[in-house]
Amino acid sequence: MKTKIDIVISHIKEQIDNKKLISGSRLPSVRQLAKKLGFSVSTVVEAYARMQAELIIESRAGSGYYVSGVSEIPVLESVVQYEREIDPLWISRQSLEAKNEIYKPGCGWLPSDWMSETSVRKGLKQALKLDSRFLTDYPAPQGHSGLRKTIAQRKKNQDIHVNMNQILLTDSGTQAIDLVFRHLLNAGDVILVDDPCYFNFQALIKVHQLQYIAVPFTENGPDLHAFEKALQLKPKLYLTNSGIHNPTGACLSIQHAYQIAKMAEQANLVIIEDDIFADFEFIAAPRYAALAGFQHVIQIGSFSKTLSASIRTGYIISHQDQIEELINLRIATNFSCNHLNAEIIYHILNDTNYIKSIERLKIRLNKAMKETINKLEKYHILPWTIPKAGLFLWCHLPENIDAAELSKFCLKHGVILAPGNSFSHSSGASQFMRFNIAQMMHQKIFDVIEAGIHHCLDHDAR
Amino acid sequence: MKTKIDIVISHIKEQIDNKKLISGSRLPSVRQLAKKLGFSVSTVVEAYARMQAELIIESRAGSGYYVSGVSEIPVLESVVQYEREIDPLWISRQSLEAKNEIYKPGCGWLPSDWMSETSVRKGLKQALKLDSRFLTDYPAPQGHSGLRKTIAQRKKNQDIHVNMNQILLTDSGTQAIDLVFRHLLNAGDVILVDDPCYFNFQALIKVHQLQYIAVPFTENGPDLHAFEKALQLKPKLYLTNSGIHNPTGACLSIQHAYQIAKMAEQANLVIIEDDIFADFEFIAAPRYAALAGFQHVIQIGSFSKTLSASIRTGYIISHQDQIEELINLRIATNFSCNHLNAEIIYHILNDTNYIKSIERLKIRLNKAMKETINKLEKYHILPWTIPKAGLFLWCHLPENIDAAELSKFCLKHGVILAPGNSFSHSSGASQFMRFNIAQMMHQKIFDVIEAGIHHCLDHDAR
């Protein structure tokens, strides 16, 4: 016969099994659960203690109990073939190729009318004043020195102190990661990514024929327990978003940053932090590069999200020896770089109007975030966490609604969504969806989602 | 005792050994040699016949005898470490990073004042009129449709008929080759290149960890005999320049094009023709893509040489299925493309002033070519072939002058040269030098070269 303690344990385990609680989720407090189940506090305390002993949950000082990460040996994964509708690459292509009449809350960028066209035009006009040599000649391979100085300057907001020689400009943020991968990895190597993570990381992992371990991402950063376990498989690097995490919108806590940086250093693991969403933050979250410097951390980024996706320049920040080697790799694979774009971006970043426009953008996003959360709540689509900033909202769908199925329905009706499993290969996310709040400002999208939910429920009932 | 026939054979072999005759060189006629050596015509005929039987030389109907390509099994090569001063990558970096007071006849581009700054500024102004969506949004991953149409249109000059869906835009010509390599090759694969060939090809081969066979390049294209032999090692592709060959300035003949295309097709070998110098030609040389279509040929190119090296866009032309796969690879490794640059280039290419400026440029180059040949002749620096067009002159240095040594001397005196062995790993080119005639319009360069020759001779005498 089941004891009361067993009932508490079953209750929690069931919620973990059906993903209502996932790795990193906070458990109800002892008092809350005791009240809910009508048991004594000591029963719940004992149940939690047993689960803690089994490593199912963990306590954090002053903060309560949390679901642990994977307690088995971590699973090595290779990229598999996806069903077309949730294939990350396919979603990217659909979104990039989409006509104007298609809505794309599944995409990862702002609508063009949210970006500062005026600043871009001003930057272009400035570039017209360029000396002829810069307009037609091959630029130096490390890239525009003014822009590198500006980037170094801006990094001070994140408590990162670098000089321009530690910065290499690339043609895009994606190209920056690709170059670093080519430099550091060989086919078959193991890397760590977040679970969930930005779906194009998977496309890149496939191109490089890597294996990867997906470490559960909690509201405060990677699950520490899972991260530690994953190190047993001797990964070469850990690729993550810094600042605002894609797709969850969560931010790294300073405690997590410290623990992960320490483990990485001990395991000789390189951390690549993709800083692409930095300009959306109100207050900068901790950066690994700020804590640990550039011996174990490489930072990459670009300006595509806030400035222009059409005038592209990315960057890599590392220690100077590595930058030297990356320059050689860049000459071999791209020869030179794009001076004109760098010049335009340089002018825009140093334009006070642009800086003001970013402030306005952040406030607009914040408003859109609140509105979207309210509107989605009506359909029982609930945020996994409330993001502090940015454009992504990672939501739990109502019971019995499969994100892939909902996405397929919506795609047929002109709305491109980004279902959870595109971001999470371990498939713990089949009931999650990433929404781009800036692309949600059309009632049509909500109507289609509502119809989609009914469709899925009908389908389910039959 | 040596017979007269043996003497003739030794005489020719000696000239081959000391590179006076190289693979593809035409031998003296039977009559000429008989007269020179004071032997009978029949002696020389017999000697040539024996050498032909040994595959040292080959006869070509109506055209005489030529030195064969490699007569042994072709040699597989991997990229080795170079001495710094002739390291191809190092020359590229030096040239890219060189200050204005450095002369760089070793580089592969025009001085900025030879390019049409007016056209570039006009193109930039046109881009300012772009709709805001194009200024800030992610563009479709295949790239600017207007530019792809323009490229398709321009290919008609080369008897190549393609539609815009067969064209993928990239960020540079080098990136185009890199993408194709990533798509078609794995580490350890064998490819063919020309001997000599563009030195950055070697940097790319190294990054991809390939093996390569260098096929001697004659005045009419690759040595047919050597090419055929090289196919025994089952290379996956052949990478070459179409139109004007780099570094030799030679052009493919229609006969060579036909034979190579046929052999490639039979051996299931893909030909990558890099069409980067197309705009310099007065009359278009044959293109493999024109003969054989895009089932066995991929064409790549860019506009860096004639339009701007700072506003970069390259392209890949292939059959549509392959382009589809390359788009996916491009999304994974670069996500999107650079719309602004494509827009600017589109306007420039369609501007009649630009078209006129290219005509003037070709004439200017032609004049500079003649002048440079004349001036170099004084120092007994003689062209291997007289190029029909373009900016490269491949020259034989005076006896006992080593190109690497001369380059080292000149570098110390502010002149960056491009010694033969940077282009030819088989080291048959230690007495060759590639000159960029457009970068030679300074007396200082000739003065330094003259001093360098004296230095080398002195050094040699000691």
PDB file of N, CA and C in Angstrom, chain A residues 6-71:
ATOM      1  N   ASP A   6       4.874   8.296  -0.365  1.00  0.00           N
ATOM      2  CA  ASP A   6       4.881   7.782  -1.747  1.00  0.00           C
ATOM      3  C   ASP A   6       3.958   8.600  -2.644  1.00  0.00           C
ATOM      4  N   ILE A   7       2.817   8.993  -2.077  1.00  0.00           N
ATOM      5  CA  ILE A   7       1.852   9.760  -2.892  1.00  0.00           C
ATOM      6  C   ILE A   7       2.454  11.103  -3.298  1.00  0.00           C
ATOM      7  N   VAL A   8       3.141  11.743  -2.345  1.00  0.00           N
ATOM      8  CA  VAL A   8       3.792  13.022  -2.677  1.00  0.00           C
ATOM      9  C   VAL A   8       4.824  12.800  -3.795  1.00  0.00           C
ATOM     10  N   ILE A   9       5.629  11.743  -3.630  1.00  0.00           N
ATOM     11  CA  ILE A   9       6.673  11.470  -4.630  1.00  0.00           C
ATOM     12  C   ILE A   9       6.040  11.188  -5.992  1.00  0.00           C
ATOM     13  N   SER A  10       5.024  10.370  -6.032  1.00  0.00           N
ATOM     14  CA  SER A  10       4.346  10.069  -7.305  1.00  0.00           C
ATOM     15  C   SER A  10       3.804  11.338  -7.945  1.00  0.00           C
ATOM     16  N   HIS A  11       3.220  12.165  -7.091  1.00  0.00           N
ATOM     17  CA  HIS A  11       2.627  13.409  -7.586  1.00  0.00           C
ATOM     18  C   HIS A  11       3.674  14.260  -8.326  1.00  0.00           C
ATOM     19  N   ILE A  12       4.829  14.410  -7.712  1.00  0.00           N
ATOM     20  CA  ILE A  12       5.895  15.214  -8.325  1.00  0.00           C
ATOM     21  C   ILE A  12       6.440  14.519  -9.573  1.00  0.00           C
ATOM     22  N   LYS A  13       6.693  13.192  -9.452  1.00  0.00           N
ATOM     23  CA  LYS A  13       7.255  12.448 -10.586  1.00  0.00           C
ATOM     24  C   LYS A  13       6.335  12.512 -11.804  1.00  0.00           C
ATOM     25  N   GLU A  14       5.047  12.459 -11.554  1.00  0.00           N
ATOM     26  CA  GLU A  14       4.072  12.522 -12.640  1.00  0.00           C
ATOM     27  C   GLU A  14       4.198  13.864 -13.368  1.00  0.00           C
ATOM     28  N   GLN A  15       4.338  14.918 -12.575  1.00  0.00           N
ATOM     29  CA  GLN A  15       4.461  16.252 -13.192  1.00  0.00           C
ATOM     30  C   GLN A  15       5.762  16.388 -13.982  1.00  0.00           C
ATOM     31  N   ILE A  16       6.787  15.676 -13.509  1.00  0.00           N
ATOM     32  CA  ILE A  16       8.052  15.689 -14.275  1.00  0.00           C
ATOM     33  C   ILE A  16       7.867  14.891 -15.565  1.00  0.00           C
ATOM     34  N   ASP A  17       7.204  13.734 -15.446  1.00  0.00           N
ATOM     35  CA  ASP A  17       7.010  12.893 -16.623  1.00  0.00           C
ATOM     36  C   ASP A  17       6.222  13.607 -17.716  1.00  0.00           C
ATOM     37  N   ASN A  18       5.171  14.311 -17.313  1.00  0.00           N
ATOM     38  CA  ASN A  18       4.388  14.983 -18.367  1.00  0.00           C
ATOM     39  C   ASN A  18       4.855  16.427 -18.612  1.00  0.00           C
ATOM     40  N   LYS A  19       6.071  16.704 -18.164  1.00  0.00           N
ATOM     41  CA  LYS A  19       6.760  17.967 -18.489  1.00  0.00           C
ATOM     42  C   LYS A  19       6.113  19.213 -17.885  1.00  0.00           C
ATOM     43  N   LYS A  20       5.209  19.004 -16.934  1.00  0.00           N
ATOM     44  CA  LYS A  20       4.701  20.204 -16.269  1.00  0.00           C
ATOM     45  C   LYS A  20       5.804  20.808 -15.425  1.00  0.00           C
ATOM     46  N   LEU A  21       6.624  19.961 -14.880  1.00  0.00           N
ATOM     47  CA  LEU A  21       7.854  20.410 -14.236  1.00  0.00           C
ATOM     48  C   LEU A  21       9.004  19.891 -15.095  1.00  0.00           C
ATOM     49  N   ILE A  22       9.888  20.773 -15.488  1.00  0.00           N
ATOM     50  CA  ILE A  22      11.041  20.295 -16.248  1.00  0.00           C
ATOM     51  C   ILE A  22      12.304  20.605 -15.473  1.00  0.00           C
ATOM     52  N   SER A  23      13.373  20.057 -15.953  1.00  0.00           N
ATOM     53  CA  SER A  23      14.668  20.274 -15.335  1.00  0.00           C
ATOM     54  C   SER A  23      14.863  21.758 -15.045  1.00  0.00           C
ATOM     55  N   GLY A  24      15.120  22.093 -13.789  1.00  0.00           N
ATOM     56  CA  GLY A  24      15.320  23.494 -13.433  1.00  0.00           C
ATOM     57  C   GLY A  24      14.069  24.172 -12.901  1.00  0.00           C
ATOM     58  N   SER A  25      12.921  23.535 -13.063  1.00  0.00           N
ATOM     59  CA  SER A  25      11.688  24.157 -12.544  1.00  0.00           C
ATOM     60  C   SER A  25      11.723  24.163 -11.015  1.00  0.00           C
ATOM     61  N   ARG A  26      11.110  25.191 -10.482  1.00  0.00           N
ATOM     62  CA  ARG A  26      11.008  25.276  -9.030  1.00  0.00           C
ATOM     63  C   ARG A  26       9.808  24.453  -8.561  1.00  0.00           C
ATOM     64  N   LEU A  27       9.981  23.646  -7.530  1.00  0.00           N
ATOM     65  CA  LEU A  27       8.876  22.867  -6.986  1.00  0.00           C
ATOM     66  C   LEU A  27       8.014  23.757  -6.090  1.00  0.00           C
ATOM     67  N   PRO A  28       6.751  23.355  -5.904  1.00  0.00           N
ATOM     68  CA  PRO A  28       5.955  24.100  -4.923  1.00  0.00           C
ATOM     69  C   PRO A  28       6.653  24.045  -3.570  1.00  0.00           C
ATOM     70  N   SER A  29       6.454  25.067  -2.764  1.00  0.00           N
ATOM     71  CA  SER A  29       7.090  25.038  -1.438  1.00  0.00           C
ATOM     72  C   SER A  29       6.460  23.907  -0.622  1.00  0.00           C
ATOM     73  N   VAL A  30       7.165  23.486   0.400  1.00  0.00           N
ATOM     74  CA  VAL A  30       6.692  22.404   1.264  1.00  0.00           C
ATOM     75  C   VAL A  30       5.303  22.732   1.823  1.00  0.00           C
ATOM     76  N   ARG A  31       5.160  23.959   2.301  1.00  0.00           N
ATOM     77  CA  ARG A  31       3.884  24.381   2.879  1.00  0.00           C
ATOM     78  C   ARG A  31       2.755  24.347   1.855  1.00  0.00           C
ATOM     79  N   GLN A  32       3.030  24.922   0.674  1.00  0.00           N
ATOM     80  CA  GLN A  32       2.004  24.955  -0.383  1.00  0.00           C
ATOM     81  C   GLN A  32       1.511  23.551  -0.715  1.00  0.00           C
ATOM     82  N   LEU A  33       2.482  22.645  -0.923  1.00  0.00           N
ATOM     83  CA  LEU A  33       2.106  21.302  -1.364  1.00  0.00           C
ATOM     84  C   LEU A  33       1.365  20.556  -0.254  1.00  0.00           C
ATOM     85  N   ALA A  34       1.833  20.757   0.980  1.00  0.00           N
ATOM     86  CA  ALA A  34       1.180  20.104   2.116  1.00  0.00           C
ATOM     87  C   ALA A  34      -0.285  20.541   2.172  1.00  0.00           C
ATOM     88  N   LYS A  35      -0.499  21.832   1.991  1.00  0.00           N
ATOM     89  CA  LYS A  35      -1.851  22.386   2.043  1.00  0.00           C
ATOM     90  C   LYS A  35      -2.692  21.807   0.905  1.00  0.00           C
ATOM     91  N   LYS A  36      -2.094  21.797  -0.319  1.00  0.00           N
ATOM     92  CA  LYS A  36      -2.817  21.334  -1.504  1.00  0.00           C
ATOM     93  C   LYS A  36      -3.259  19.878  -1.364  1.00  0.00           C
ATOM     94  N   LEU A  37      -2.319  19.032  -0.864  1.00  0.00           N
ATOM     95  CA  LEU A  37      -2.625  17.598  -0.796  1.00  0.00           C
ATOM     96  C   LEU A  37      -3.327  17.212   0.519  1.00  0.00           C
ATOM     97  N   GLY A  38      -3.381  18.158   1.446  1.00  0.00           N
ATOM     98  CA  GLY A  38      -4.008  17.868   2.738  1.00  0.00           C
ATOM     99  C   GLY A  38      -3.160  16.977   3.633  1.00  0.00           C
ATOM    100  N   PHE A  39      -1.823  16.987   3.398  1.00  0.00           N
ATOM    101  CA  PHE A  39      -0.905  16.207   4.235  1.00  0.00           C
ATOM    102  C   PHE A  39      -0.180  17.140   5.195  1.00  0.00           C
ATOM    103  N   SER A  40       0.561  16.531   6.131  1.00  0.00           N
ATOM    104  CA  SER A  40       1.338  17.376   7.035  1.00  0.00           C
ATOM    105  C   SER A  40       2.605  17.847   6.341  1.00  0.00           C
ATOM    106  N   VAL A  41       3.134  18.952   6.875  1.00  0.00           N
ATOM    107  CA  VAL A  41       4.379  19.514   6.339  1.00  0.00           C
ATOM    108  C   VAL A  41       5.499  18.480   6.425  1.00  0.00           C
ATOM    109  N   SER A  42       5.594  17.756   7.514  1.00  0.00           N
ATOM    110  CA  SER A  42       6.704  16.813   7.692  1.00  0.00           C
ATOM    111  C   SER A  42       6.656  15.685   6.642  1.00  0.00           C
ATOM    112  N   THR A  43       5.441  15.294   6.202  1.00  0.00           N
ATOM    113  CA  THR A  43       5.328  14.290   5.137  1.00  0.00           C
ATOM    114  C   THR A  43       5.996  14.792   3.856  1.00  0.00           C
ATOM    115  N   VAL A  44       5.678  16.033   3.503  1.00  0.00           N
ATOM    116  CA  VAL A  44       6.245  16.604   2.278  1.00  0.00           C
ATOM    117  C   VAL A  44       7.755  16.775   2.427  1.00  0.00           C
ATOM    118  N   VAL A  45       8.189  17.219   3.601  1.00  0.00           N
ATOM    119  CA  VAL A  45       9.632  17.375   3.846  1.00  0.00           C
ATOM    120  C   VAL A  45      10.344  16.043   3.623  1.00  0.00           C
ATOM    121  N   GLU A  46       9.769  14.975   4.162  1.00  0.00           N
ATOM    122  CA  GLU A  46      10.379  13.654   4.025  1.00  0.00           C
ATOM    123  C   GLU A  46      10.393  13.204   2.556  1.00  0.00           C
ATOM    124  N   ALA A  47       9.290  13.455   1.848  1.00  0.00           N
ATOM    125  CA  ALA A  47       9.201  13.086   0.425  1.00  0.00           C
ATOM    126  C   ALA A  47      10.267  13.828  -0.385  1.00  0.00           C
ATOM    127  N   TYR A  48      10.396  15.131  -0.130  1.00  0.00           N
ATOM    128  CA  TYR A  48      11.393  15.938  -0.845  1.00  0.00           C
ATOM    129  C   TYR A  48      12.805  15.434  -0.521  1.00  0.00           C
ATOM    130  N   ALA A  49      13.026  15.073   0.762  1.00  0.00           N
ATOM    131  CA  ALA A  49      14.354  14.596   1.154  1.00  0.00           C
ATOM    132  C   ALA A  49      14.707  13.313   0.391  1.00  0.00           C
ATOM    133  N   ARG A  50      13.708  12.420   0.247  1.00  0.00           N
ATOM    134  CA  ARG A  50      13.988  11.175  -0.484  1.00  0.00           C
ATOM    135  C   ARG A  50      14.287  11.446  -1.959  1.00  0.00           C
ATOM    136  N   MET A  51      13.499  12.342  -2.555  1.00  0.00           N
ATOM    137  CA  MET A  51      13.733  12.665  -3.970  1.00  0.00           C
ATOM    138  C   MET A  51      15.087  13.338  -4.163  1.00  0.00           C
ATOM    139  N   GLN A  52      15.471  14.101  -3.145  1.00  0.00           N
ATOM    140  CA  GLN A  52      16.783  14.749  -3.222  1.00  0.00           C
ATOM    141  C   GLN A  52      17.893  13.689  -3.176  1.00  0.00           C
ATOM    142  N   ALA A  53      17.697  12.698  -2.311  1.00  0.00           N
ATOM    143  CA  ALA A  53      18.683  11.608  -2.202  1.00  0.00           C
ATOM    144  C   ALA A  53      18.785  10.845  -3.533  1.00  0.00           C
ATOM    145  N   GLU A  54      17.646  10.748  -4.219  1.00  0.00           N
ATOM    146  CA  GLU A  54      17.648  10.054  -5.523  1.00  0.00           C
ATOM    147  C   GLU A  54      18.100  10.977  -6.656  1.00  0.00           C
ATOM    148  N   LEU A  55      18.496  12.214  -6.341  1.00  0.00           N
ATOM    149  CA  LEU A  55      18.951  13.215  -7.315  1.00  0.00           C
ATOM    150  C   LEU A  55      17.861  13.651  -8.293  1.00  0.00           C
ATOM    151  N   ILE A  56      16.602  13.383  -7.930  1.00  0.00           N
ATOM    152  CA  ILE A  56      15.508  13.834  -8.794  1.00  0.00           C
ATOM    153  C   ILE A  56      15.311  15.341  -8.636  1.00  0.00           C
ATOM    154  N   ILE A  57      15.449  15.786  -7.400  1.00  0.00           N
ATOM    155  CA  ILE A  57      15.349  17.231  -7.162  1.00  0.00           C
ATOM    156  C   ILE A  57      16.578  17.686  -6.395  1.00  0.00           C
ATOM    157  N   GLU A  58      16.764  19.008  -6.340  1.00  0.00           N
ATOM    158  CA  GLU A  58      17.889  19.539  -5.580  1.00  0.00           C
ATOM    159  C   GLU A  58      17.422  20.774  -4.810  1.00  0.00           C
ATOM    160  N   SER A  59      18.028  21.008  -3.645  1.00  0.00           N
ATOM    161  CA  SER A  59      17.629  22.212  -2.909  1.00  0.00           C
ATOM    162  C   SER A  59      18.656  23.288  -3.187  1.00  0.00           C
ATOM    163  N   ARG A  60      18.191  24.520  -3.239  1.00  0.00           N
ATOM    164  CA  ARG A  60      19.118  25.639  -3.396  1.00  0.00           C
ATOM    165  C   ARG A  60      18.917  26.560  -2.204  1.00  0.00           C
ATOM    166  N   ALA A  61      20.014  26.891  -1.557  1.00  0.00           N
ATOM    167  CA  ALA A  61      19.949  27.631  -0.294  1.00  0.00           C
ATOM    168  C   ALA A  61      19.082  28.874  -0.419  1.00  0.00           C
ATOM    169  N   GLY A  62      18.116  28.974   0.443  1.00  0.00           N
ATOM    170  CA  GLY A  62      17.270  30.160   0.506  1.00  0.00           C
ATOM    171  C   GLY A  62      16.286  30.306  -0.635  1.00  0.00           C
ATOM    172  N   SER A  63      16.243  29.305  -1.532  1.00  0.00           N
ATOM    173  CA  SER A  63      15.450  29.504  -2.735  1.00  0.00           C
ATOM    174  C   SER A  63      14.461  28.361  -2.982  1.00  0.00           C
ATOM    175  N   GLY A  64      14.581  27.259  -2.211  1.00  0.00           N
ATOM    176  CA  GLY A  64      13.617  26.174  -2.360  1.00  0.00           C
ATOM    177  C   GLY A  64      14.158  24.979  -3.124  1.00  0.00           C
ATOM    178  N   TYR A  65      13.222  24.175  -3.624  1.00  0.00           N
ATOM    179  CA  TYR A  65      13.601  22.949  -4.320  1.00  0.00           C
ATOM    180  C   TYR A  65      13.374  23.080  -5.823  1.00  0.00           C
ATOM    181  N   TYR A  66      14.268  22.417  -6.589  1.00  0.00           N
ATOM    182  CA  TYR A  66      14.195  22.503  -8.054  1.00  0.00           C
ATOM    183  C   TYR A  66      14.339  21.100  -8.634  1.00  0.00           C
ATOM    184  N   VAL A  67      13.737  20.895  -9.801  1.00  0.00           N
ATOM    185  CA  VAL A  67      13.932  19.624 -10.497  1.00  0.00           C
ATOM    186  C   VAL A  67      15.373  19.558 -10.988  1.00  0.00           C
ATOM    187  N   SER A  68      16.023  18.420 -10.741  1.00  0.00           N
ATOM    188  CA  SER A  68      17.411  18.265 -11.170  1.00  0.00           C
ATOM    189  C   SER A  68      17.489  18.125 -12.678  1.00  0.00           C
ATOM    190  N   GLY A  69      18.726  18.189 -13.153  1.00  0.00           N
ATOM    191  CA  GLY A  69      18.965  17.915 -14.573  1.00  0.00           C
ATOM    192  C   GLY A  69      18.930  16.416 -14.781  1.00  0.00           C
ATOM    193  N   VAL A  70      19.348  16.005 -15.973  1.00  0.00           N
ATOM    194  CA  VAL A  70      19.406  14.585 -16.299  1.00  0.00           C
ATOM    195  C   VAL A  70      20.223  13.885 -15.233  1.00  0.00           C
ATOM    196  N   SER A  71      19.715  12.820 -14.708  1.00  0.00           N
ATOM    197  CA  SER A  71      20.478  12.164 -13.658  1.00  0.00           C
ATOM    198  C   SER A  71      21.238  10.949 -14.202  1.00  0.00           C
TER     199      SER A  71
END
